[in-house]
mmJSON file of the N, C-alpha and C atoms, coordinates in Angstrom:
{"data_MODEL":{"atom_site":{
"group_PDB":["ATOM","ATOM","ATOM","ATOM","ATOM","ATOM","ATOM","ATOM","ATOM","ATOM","ATOM","ATOM","ATOM","ATOM","ATOM","ATOM","ATOM","ATOM","ATOM","ATOM","ATOM","ATOM","ATOM","ATOM","ATOM","ATOM","ATOM","ATOM","ATOM","ATOM","ATOM","ATOM","ATOM","ATOM","ATOM","ATOM","ATOM","ATOM","ATOM","ATOM","ATOM","ATOM","ATOM","ATOM","ATOM","ATOM","ATOM","ATOM","ATOM","ATOM","ATOM","ATOM","ATOM","ATOM","ATOM","ATOM","ATOM","ATOM","ATOM","ATOM","ATOM","ATOM","ATOM","ATOM","ATOM","ATOM","ATOM","ATOM","ATOM","ATOM","ATOM","ATOM","ATOM","ATOM","ATOM","ATOM","ATOM","ATOM","ATOM","ATOM","ATOM","ATOM","ATOM","ATOM","ATOM","ATOM","ATOM","ATOM","ATOM","ATOM","ATOM","ATOM","ATOM","ATOM","ATOM","ATOM","ATOM","ATOM","ATOM","ATOM","ATOM","ATOM","ATOM","ATOM","ATOM","ATOM","ATOM","ATOM","ATOM","ATOM","ATOM","ATOM","ATOM","ATOM","ATOM","ATOM","ATOM","ATOM","ATOM","ATOM","ATOM","ATOM","ATOM","ATOM","ATOM","ATOM","ATOM","ATOM","ATOM","ATOM","ATOM","ATOM","ATOM","ATOM","ATOM","ATOM","ATOM","ATOM","ATOM","ATOM","ATOM","ATOM","ATOM","ATOM","ATOM","ATOM","ATOM","ATOM","ATOM","ATOM","ATOM","ATOM","ATOM","ATOM","ATOM","ATOM","ATOM","ATOM","ATOM","ATOM","ATOM","ATOM","ATOM","ATOM","ATOM","ATOM","ATOM","ATOM","ATOM","ATOM","ATOM","ATOM","ATOM","ATOM"],
"id":[1,2,3,4,5,6,7,8,9,10,11,12,13,14,15,16,17,18,19,20,21,22,23,24,25,26,27,28,29,30,31,32,33,34,35,36,37,38,39,40,41,42,43,44,45,46,47,48,49,50,51,52,53,54,55,56,57,58,59,60,61,62,63,64,65,66,67,68,69,70,71,72,73,74,75,76,77,78,79,80,81,82,83,84,85,86,87,88,89,90,91,92,93,94,95,96,97,98,99,100,101,102,103,104,105,106,107,108,109,110,111,112,113,114,115,116,117,118,119,120,121,122,123,124,125,126,127,128,129,130,131,132,133,134,135,136,137,138,139,140,141,142,143,144,145,146,147,148,149,150,151,152,153,154,155,156,157,158,159,160,161,162,163,164,165,166,167,168,169,170,171,172,173,174],
"type_symbol":["N","C","C","N","C","C","N","C","C","N","C","C","N","C","C","N","C","C","N","C","C","N","C","C","N","C","C","N","C","C","N","C","C","N","C","C","N","C","C","N","C","C","N","C","C","N","C","C","N","C","C","N","C","C","N","C","C","N","C","C","N","C","C","N","C","C","N","C","C","N","C","C","N","C","C","N","C","C","N","C","C","N","C","C","N","C","C","N","C","C","N","C","C","N","C","C","N","C","C","N","C","C","N","C","C","N","C","C","N","C","C","N","C","C","N","C","C","N","C","C","N","C","C","N","C","C","N","C","C","N","C","C","N","C","C","N","C","C","N","C","C","N","C","C","N","C","C","N","C","C","N","C","C","N","C","C","N","C","C","N","C","C","N","C","C","N","C","C","N","C","C","N","C","C"],
"label_atom_id":["N","CA","C","N","CA","C","N","CA","C","N","CA","C","N","CA","C","N","CA","C","N","CA","C","N","CA","C","N","CA","C","N","CA","C","N","CA","C","N","CA","C","N","CA","C","N","CA","C","N","CA","C","N","CA","C","N","CA","C","N","CA","C","N","CA","C","N","CA","C","N","CA","C","N","CA","C","N","CA","C","N","CA","C","N","CA","C","N","CA","C","N","CA","C","N","CA","C","N","CA","C","N","CA","C","N","CA","C","N","CA","C","N","CA","C","N","CA","C","N","CA","C","N","CA","C","N","CA","C","N","CA","C","N","CA","C","N","CA","C","N","CA","C","N","CA","C","N","CA","C","N","CA","C","N","CA","C","N","CA","C","N","CA","C","N","CA","C","N","CA","C","N","CA","C","N","CA","C","N","CA","C","N","CA","C","N","CA","C","N","CA","C","N","CA","C","N","CA","C","N","CA","C"],
"label_alt_id":[null,null,null,null,null,null,null,null,null,null,null,null,null,null,null,null,null,null,null,null,null,null,null,null,null,null,null,null,null,null,null,null,null,null,null,null,null,null,null,null,null,null,null,null,null,null,null,null,null,null,null,null,null,null,null,null,null,null,null,null,null,null,null,null,null,null,null,null,null,null,null,null,null,null,null,null,null,null,null,null,null,null,null,null,null,null,null,null,null,null,null,null,null,null,null,null,null,null,null,null,null,null,null,null,null,null,null,null,null,null,null,null,null,null,null,null,null,null,null,null,null,null,null,null,null,null,null,null,null,null,null,null,null,null,null,null,null,null,null,null,null,null,null,null,null,null,null,null,null,null,null,null,null,null,null,null,null,null,null,null,null,null,null,null,null,null,null,null,null,null,null,null,null,null],
"label_comp_id":["MET","MET","MET","ARG","ARG","ARG","CYS","CYS","CYS","ALA","ALA","ALA","ARG","ARG","ARG","HIS","HIS","HIS","LEU","LEU","LEU","GLY","GLY","GLY","ASP","ASP","ASP","ALA","ALA","ALA","PRO","PRO","PRO","LEU","LEU","LEU","SER","SER","SER","ARG","ARG","ARG","LEU","LEU","LEU","TYR","TYR","TYR","ARG","ARG","ARG","GLU","GLU","GLU","VAL","VAL","VAL","ARG","ARG","ARG","PRO","PRO","PRO","PHE","PHE","PHE","ARG","ARG","ARG","ILE","ILE","ILE","TYR","TYR","TYR","ASP","ASP","ASP","GLY","GLY","GLY","PRO","PRO","PRO","SER","SER","SER","GLU","GLU","GLU","THR","THR","THR","HIS","HIS","HIS","ARG","ARG","ARG","TRP","TRP","TRP","ALA","ALA","ALA","ILE","ILE","ILE","ALA","ALA","ALA","LYS","LYS","LYS","ARG","ARG","ARG","ALA","ALA","ALA","VAL","VAL","VAL","ARG","ARG","ARG","ALA","ALA","ALA","THR","THR","THR","ARG","ARG","ARG","GLU","GLU","GLU","ARG","ARG","ARG","ARG","ARG","ARG","ASP","ASP","ASP","THR","THR","THR","HIS","HIS","HIS","HIS","HIS","HIS","ALA","ALA","ALA","VAL","VAL","VAL","GLU","GLU","GLU","PRO","PRO","PRO","LEU","LEU","LEU","ARG","ARG","ARG"],
"label_asym_id":["A","A","A","A","A","A","A","A","A","A","A","A","A","A","A","A","A","A","A","A","A","A","A","A","A","A","A","A","A","A","A","A","A","A","A","A","A","A","A","A","A","A","A","A","A","A","A","A","A","A","A","A","A","A","A","A","A","A","A","A","A","A","A","A","A","A","A","A","A","A","A","A","A","A","A","A","A","A","A","A","A","A","A","A","A","A","A","A","A","A","A","A","A","A","A","A","A","A","A","A","A","A","A","A","A","A","A","A","A","A","A","A","A","A","A","A","A","A","A","A","A","A","A","A","A","A","A","A","A","A","A","A","A","A","A","A","A","A","A","A","A","A","A","A","A","A","A","A","A","A","A","A","A","A","A","A","A","A","A","A","A","A","A","A","A","A","A","A","A","A","A","A","A","A"],
"label_entity_id":["1","1","1","1","1","1","1","1","1","1","1","1","1","1","1","1","1","1","1","1","1","1","1","1","1","1","1","1","1","1","1","1","1","1","1","1","1","1","1","1","1","1","1","1","1","1","1","1","1","1","1","1","1","1","1","1","1","1","1","1","1","1","1","1","1","1","1","1","1","1","1","1","1","1","1","1","1","1","1","1","1","1","1","1","1","1","1","1","1","1","1","1","1","1","1","1","1","1","1","1","1","1","1","1","1","1","1","1","1","1","1","1","1","1","1","1","1","1","1","1","1","1","1","1","1","1","1","1","1","1","1","1","1","1","1","1","1","1","1","1","1","1","1","1","1","1","1","1","1","1","1","1","1","1","1","1","1","1","1","1","1","1","1","1","1","1","1","1","1","1","1","1","1","1"],
"label_seq_id":[1,1,1,2,2,2,3,3,3,4,4,4,5,5,5,6,6,6,7,7,7,8,8,8,9,9,9,10,10,10,11,11,11,12,12,12,13,13,13,14,14,14,15,15,15,16,16,16,17,17,17,18,18,18,19,19,19,20,20,20,21,21,21,22,22,22,23,23,23,24,24,24,25,25,25,26,26,26,27,27,27,28,28,28,29,29,29,30,30,30,31,31,31,32,32,32,33,33,33,34,34,34,35,35,35,36,36,36,37,37,37,38,38,38,39,39,39,40,40,40,41,41,41,42,42,42,43,43,43,44,44,44,45,45,45,46,46,46,47,47,47,48,48,48,49,49,49,50,50,50,51,51,51,52,52,52,53,53,53,54,54,54,55,55,55,56,56,56,57,57,57,58,58,58],
"pdbx_PDB_ins_code":[null,null,null,null,null,null,null,null,null,null,null,null,null,null,null,null,null,null,null,null,null,null,null,null,null,null,null,null,null,null,null,null,null,null,null,null,null,null,null,null,null,null,null,null,null,null,null,null,null,null,null,null,null,null,null,null,null,null,null,null,null,null,null,null,null,null,null,null,null,null,null,null,null,null,null,null,null,null,null,null,null,null,null,null,null,null,null,null,null,null,null,null,null,null,null,null,null,null,null,null,null,null,null,null,null,null,null,null,null,null,null,null,null,null,null,null,null,null,null,null,null,null,null,null,null,null,null,null,null,null,null,null,null,null,null,null,null,null,null,null,null,null,null,null,null,null,null,null,null,null,null,null,null,null,null,null,null,null,null,null,null,null,null,null,null,null,null,null,null,null,null,null,null,null],
"Cartn_x":[43.549,43.458,44.059,44.025,44.394,43.878,42.703,41.957,42.494,42.863,43.293,44.747,45.53,47.081,46.861,45.893,45.642,45.05,44.235,43.504,44.097,44.799,45.234,44.146,44.0,42.979,41.646,41.394,40.04,39.041,37.724,36.592,36.189,36.332,36.286,37.005,38.403,39.284,38.717,38.273,37.801,36.526,35.651,34.472,34.825,35.658,36.144,36.711,37.609,38.017,36.843,36.112,34.896,33.871,33.771,32.642,33.225,34.636,35.194,35.171,35.346,34.866,33.595,32.582,31.276,31.128,31.812,31.749,32.413,33.357,34.422,33.393,32.6,31.666,30.745,30.05,28.872,29.211,30.408,30.711,30.549,30.759,30.829,29.176,29.32,27.905,27.355,28.412,27.76,27.16,27.61,27.142,25.51,25.4,24.008,23.039,23.56,22.85,22.264,23.361,22.869,21.876,21.956,20.992,19.615,19.605,18.472,17.708,18.437,17.893,17.28,18.13,17.443,16.299,16.002,14.798,13.653,14.291,13.037,12.538,13.425,12.903,12.074,12.457,11.791,10.342,10.337,8.868,8.091,8.612,7.777,7.48,8.347,7.589,6.569,6.901,5.882,4.522,4.55,3.162,2.724,3.414,3.083,2.379,3.21,2.417,1.147,1.103,-0.242,-1.271,-1.008,-1.906,-2.679,-1.738,-2.15,-2.797,-2.546,-3.057,-4.62,-5.007,-6.403,-7.494,-8.694,-9.447,-10.325,-10.665,-11.54,-12.765,-13.418,-14.835,-15.625,-16.854,-17.991,-19.151],
"Cartn_y":[130.985,132.337,133.392,133.354,134.646,135.878,135.816,137.202,137.626,136.803,137.262,137.762,137.161,137.825,139.287,139.524,140.764,141.861,141.436,142.235,142.594,141.735,141.709,141.639,142.44,142.372,143.196,143.452,144.058,143.194,143.894,143.176,142.08,142.325,141.332,140.081,140.444,139.07,138.29,138.88,138.41,137.48,137.983,137.543,136.166,136.313,135.012,133.916,134.215,133.164,132.576,133.403,132.688,131.928,132.409,131.628,130.372,130.545,129.395,128.055,127.825,126.556,125.995,126.568,126.218,125.937,126.364,126.041,124.826,124.485,123.098,121.986,122.466,121.474,121.078,121.921,121.782,121.074,121.179,120.358,121.369,120.812,121.858,121.929,122.944,123.561,122.869,122.258,121.25,120.108,119.643,118.181,118.664,119.867,120.234,120.564,121.023,121.129,119.976,119.007,117.806,117.095,117.208,116.553,117.126,118.43,119.39,118.935,118.76,118.499,117.176,116.222,114.818,114.689,115.422,115.518,116.186,117.147,117.855,116.937,116.679,115.457,114.539,114.035,112.726,113.266,114.274,114.866,115.061,115.762,116.029,114.587,113.68,112.474,111.689,111.771,111.28,112.165,113.424,113.94,113.703,113.589,113.186,111.888,110.87,109.641,109.426,110.173,110.29,110.783,112.01,112.644,111.75,110.874,110.009,108.852,108.57,107.25,107.543,108.67,109.082,109.077,108.11,108.198,109.425,109.812,111.154,110.898,112.053,112.048,111.948,111.098,111.103,112.043],
"Cartn_z":[2.001,2.923,2.145,0.748,-0.068,0.576,0.899,1.225,2.585,3.534,4.987,4.493,3.578,3.397,2.777,1.946,1.248,2.073,3.064,3.656,5.001,5.531,7.098,8.101,8.847,9.963,9.561,8.261,7.86,8.154,8.517,8.769,7.616,6.594,5.39,5.768,6.079,6.273,7.562,8.537,9.768,9.359,8.556,8.111,7.318,6.465,5.711,6.467,7.452,8.302,9.204,9.572,10.441,9.548,8.202,7.46,6.683,6.479,5.765,6.442,7.568,8.203,8.075,7.822,7.707,6.183,5.29,3.959,3.735,4.379,4.374,5.106,6.245,6.839,5.925,5.287,4.627,3.226,2.845,1.411,0.296,-0.624,-1.891,-2.423,-3.098,-3.283,-4.395,-5.392,-6.469,-6.066,-4.887,-4.413,-3.904,-3.388,-2.804,-3.873,-4.875,-6.207,-6.85,-6.878,-7.404,-6.475,-5.217,-4.365,-4.509,-4.454,-4.497,-5.977,-6.873,-8.363,-8.132,-7.8,-7.865,-6.845,-5.743,-5.055,-5.949,-6.435,-7.314,-8.569,-9.115,-10.278,-9.754,-8.487,-7.957,-7.677,-6.813,-6.455,-7.777,-8.729,-10.155,-10.717,-10.642,-11.277,-10.377,-9.002,-8.297,-8.376,-8.301,-8.65,-10.021,-11.039,-12.271,-12.426,-11.773,-11.772,-10.831,-9.922,-8.839,-9.73,-10.49,-11.402,-12.276,-13.094,-14.161,-13.515,-12.293,-11.714,-11.305,-11.142,-10.499,-11.796,-11.453,-12.648,-12.749,-13.946,-13.931,-13.381,-12.978,-12.402,-13.443,-13.282,-14.156,-13.941],
"occupancy":[1.0,1.0,1.0,1.0,1.0,1.0,1.0,1.0,1.0,1.0,1.0,1.0,1.0,1.0,1.0,1.0,1.0,1.0,1.0,1.0,1.0,1.0,1.0,1.0,1.0,1.0,1.0,1.0,1.0,1.0,1.0,1.0,1.0,1.0,1.0,1.0,1.0,1.0,1.0,1.0,1.0,1.0,1.0,1.0,1.0,1.0,1.0,1.0,1.0,1.0,1.0,1.0,1.0,1.0,1.0,1.0,1.0,1.0,1.0,1.0,1.0,1.0,1.0,1.0,1.0,1.0,1.0,1.0,1.0,1.0,1.0,1.0,1.0,1.0,1.0,1.0,1.0,1.0,1.0,1.0,1.0,1.0,1.0,1.0,1.0,1.0,1.0,1.0,1.0,1.0,1.0,1.0,1.0,1.0,1.0,1.0,1.0,1.0,1.0,1.0,1.0,1.0,1.0,1.0,1.0,1.0,1.0,1.0,1.0,1.0,1.0,1.0,1.0,1.0,1.0,1.0,1.0,1.0,1.0,1.0,1.0,1.0,1.0,1.0,1.0,1.0,1.0,1.0,1.0,1.0,1.0,1.0,1.0,1.0,1.0,1.0,1.0,1.0,1.0,1.0,1.0,1.0,1.0,1.0,1.0,1.0,1.0,1.0,1.0,1.0,1.0,1.0,1.0,1.0,1.0,1.0,1.0,1.0,1.0,1.0,1.0,1.0,1.0,1.0,1.0,1.0,1.0,1.0,1.0,1.0,1.0,1.0,1.0,1.0],
"B_iso_or_equiv":[0.0,0.0,0.0,0.0,0.0,0.0,0.0,0.0,0.0,0.0,0.0,0.0,0.0,0.0,0.0,0.0,0.0,0.0,0.0,0.0,0.0,0.0,0.0,0.0,0.0,0.0,0.0,0.0,0.0,0.0,0.0,0.0,0.0,0.0,0.0,0.0,0.0,0.0,0.0,0.0,0.0,0.0,0.0,0.0,0.0,0.0,0.0,0.0,0.0,0.0,0.0,0.0,0.0,0.0,0.0,0.0,0.0,0.0,0.0,0.0,0.0,0.0,0.0,0.0,0.0,0.0,0.0,0.0,0.0,0.0,0.0,0.0,0.0,0.0,0.0,0.0,0.0,0.0,0.0,0.0,0.0,0.0,0.0,0.0,0.0,0.0,0.0,0.0,0.0,0.0,0.0,0.0,0.0,0.0,0.0,0.0,0.0,0.0,0.0,0.0,0.0,0.0,0.0,0.0,0.0,0.0,0.0,0.0,0.0,0.0,0.0,0.0,0.0,0.0,0.0,0.0,0.0,0.0,0.0,0.0,0.0,0.0,0.0,0.0,0.0,0.0,0.0,0.0,0.0,0.0,0.0,0.0,0.0,0.0,0.0,0.0,0.0,0.0,0.0,0.0,0.0,0.0,0.0,0.0,0.0,0.0,0.0,0.0,0.0,0.0,0.0,0.0,0.0,0.0,0.0,0.0,0.0,0.0,0.0,0.0,0.0,0.0,0.0,0.0,0.0,0.0,0.0,0.0,0.0,0.0,0.0,0.0,0.0,0.0],
"pdbx_formal_charge":[null,null,null,null,null,null,null,null,null,null,null,null,null,null,null,null,null,null,null,null,null,null,null,null,null,null,null,null,null,null,null,null,null,null,null,null,null,null,null,null,null,null,null,null,null,null,null,null,null,null,null,null,null,null,null,null,null,null,null,null,null,null,null,null,null,null,null,null,null,null,null,null,null,null,null,null,null,null,null,null,null,null,null,null,null,null,null,null,null,null,null,null,null,null,null,null,null,null,null,null,null,null,null,null,null,null,null,null,null,null,null,null,null,null,null,null,null,null,null,null,null,null,null,null,null,null,null,null,null,null,null,null,null,null,null,null,null,null,null,null,null,null,null,null,null,null,null,null,null,null,null,null,null,null,null,null,null,null,null,null,null,null,null,null,null,null,null,null,null,null,null,null,null,null],
"auth_seq_id":[1,1,1,2,2,2,3,3,3,4,4,4,5,5,5,6,6,6,7,7,7,8,8,8,9,9,9,10,10,10,11,11,11,12,12,12,13,13,13,14,14,14,15,15,15,16,16,16,17,17,17,18,18,18,19,19,19,20,20,20,21,21,21,22,22,22,23,23,23,24,24,24,25,25,25,26,26,26,27,27,27,28,28,28,29,29,29,30,30,30,31,31,31,32,32,32,33,33,33,34,34,34,35,35,35,36,36,36,37,37,37,38,38,38,39,39,39,40,40,40,41,41,41,42,42,42,43,43,43,44,44,44,45,45,45,46,46,46,47,47,47,48,48,48,49,49,49,50,50,50,51,51,51,52,52,52,53,53,53,54,54,54,55,55,55,56,56,56,57,57,57,58,58,58],
"auth_comp_id":["MET","MET","MET","ARG","ARG","ARG","CYS","CYS","CYS","ALA","ALA","ALA","ARG","ARG","ARG","HIS","HIS","HIS","LEU","LEU","LEU","GLY","GLY","GLY","ASP","ASP","ASP","ALA","ALA","ALA","PRO","PRO","PRO","LEU","LEU","LEU","SER","SER","SER","ARG","ARG","ARG","LEU","LEU","LEU","TYR","TYR","TYR","ARG","ARG","ARG","GLU","GLU","GLU","VAL","VAL","VAL","ARG","ARG","ARG","PRO","PRO","PRO","PHE","PHE","PHE","ARG","ARG","ARG","ILE","ILE","ILE","TYR","TYR","TYR","ASP","ASP","ASP","GLY","GLY","GLY","PRO","PRO","PRO","SER","SER","SER","GLU","GLU","GLU","THR","THR","THR","HIS","HIS","HIS","ARG","ARG","ARG","TRP","TRP","TRP","ALA","ALA","ALA","ILE","ILE","ILE","ALA","ALA","ALA","LYS","LYS","LYS","ARG","ARG","ARG","ALA","ALA","ALA","VAL","VAL","VAL","ARG","ARG","ARG","ALA","ALA","ALA","THR","THR","THR","ARG","ARG","ARG","GLU","GLU","GLU","ARG","ARG","ARG","ARG","ARG","ARG","ASP","ASP","ASP","THR","THR","THR","HIS","HIS","HIS","HIS","HIS","HIS","ALA","ALA","ALA","VAL","VAL","VAL","GLU","GLU","GLU","PRO","PRO","PRO","LEU","LEU","LEU","ARG","ARG","ARG"],
"auth_asym_id":["A","A","A","A","A","A","A","A","A","A","A","A","A","A","A","A","A","A","A","A","A","A","A","A","A","A","A","A","A","A","A","A","A","A","A","A","A","A","A","A","A","A","A","A","A","A","A","A","A","A","A","A","A","A","A","A","A","A","A","A","A","A","A","A","A","A","A","A","A","A","A","A","A","A","A","A","A","A","A","A","A","A","A","A","A","A","A","A","A","A","A","A","A","A","A","A","A","A","A","A","A","A","A","A","A","A","A","A","A","A","A","A","A","A","A","A","A","A","A","A","A","A","A","A","A","A","A","A","A","A","A","A","A","A","A","A","A","A","A","A","A","A","A","A","A","A","A","A","A","A","A","A","A","A","A","A","A","A","A","A","A","A","A","A","A","A","A","A","A","A","A","A","A","A"],
"auth_atom_id":["N","CA","C","N","CA","C","N","CA","C","N","CA","C","N","CA","C","N","CA","C","N","CA","C","N","CA","C","N","CA","C","N","CA","C","N","CA","C","N","CA","C","N","CA","C","N","CA","C","N","CA","C","N","CA","C","N","CA","C","N","CA","C","N","CA","C","N","CA","C","N","CA","C","N","CA","C","N","CA","C","N","CA","C","N","CA","C","N","CA","C","N","CA","C","N","CA","C","N","CA","C","N","CA","C","N","CA","C","N","CA","C","N","CA","C","N","CA","C","N","CA","C","N","CA","C","N","CA","C","N","CA","C","N","CA","C","N","CA","C","N","CA","C","N","CA","C","N","CA","C","N","CA","C","N","CA","C","N","CA","C","N","CA","C","N","CA","C","N","CA","C","N","CA","C","N","CA","C","N","CA","C","N","CA","C","N","CA","C","N","CA","C","N","CA","C","N","CA","C","N","CA","C"],
"pdbx_PDB_model_num":[1,1,1,1,1,1,1,1,1,1,1,1,1,1,1,1,1,1,1,1,1,1,1,1,1,1,1,1,1,1,1,1,1,1,1,1,1,1,1,1,1,1,1,1,1,1,1,1,1,1,1,1,1,1,1,1,1,1,1,1,1,1,1,1,1,1,1,1,1,1,1,1,1,1,1,1,1,1,1,1,1,1,1,1,1,1,1,1,1,1,1,1,1,1,1,1,1,1,1,1,1,1,1,1,1,1,1,1,1,1,1,1,1,1,1,1,1,1,1,1,1,1,1,1,1,1,1,1,1,1,1,1,1,1,1,1,1,1,1,1,1,1,1,1,1,1,1,1,1,1,1,1,1,1,1,1,1,1,1,1,1,1,1,1,1,1,1,1,1,1,1,1,1,1]
}}}
């Protein structure tokens, strides 16, 4: 809460106090990035495997 100490009752301070619990609830951003990256890699592999599994038209 360093922001609140420096800014007192400024609008930015109030916004920080209101938003902070959601950051804690959602968890670290790094964890979200890893989860999204894993899903993207998995989806790309599935598309690649599906694309190679289809026989060419004659």
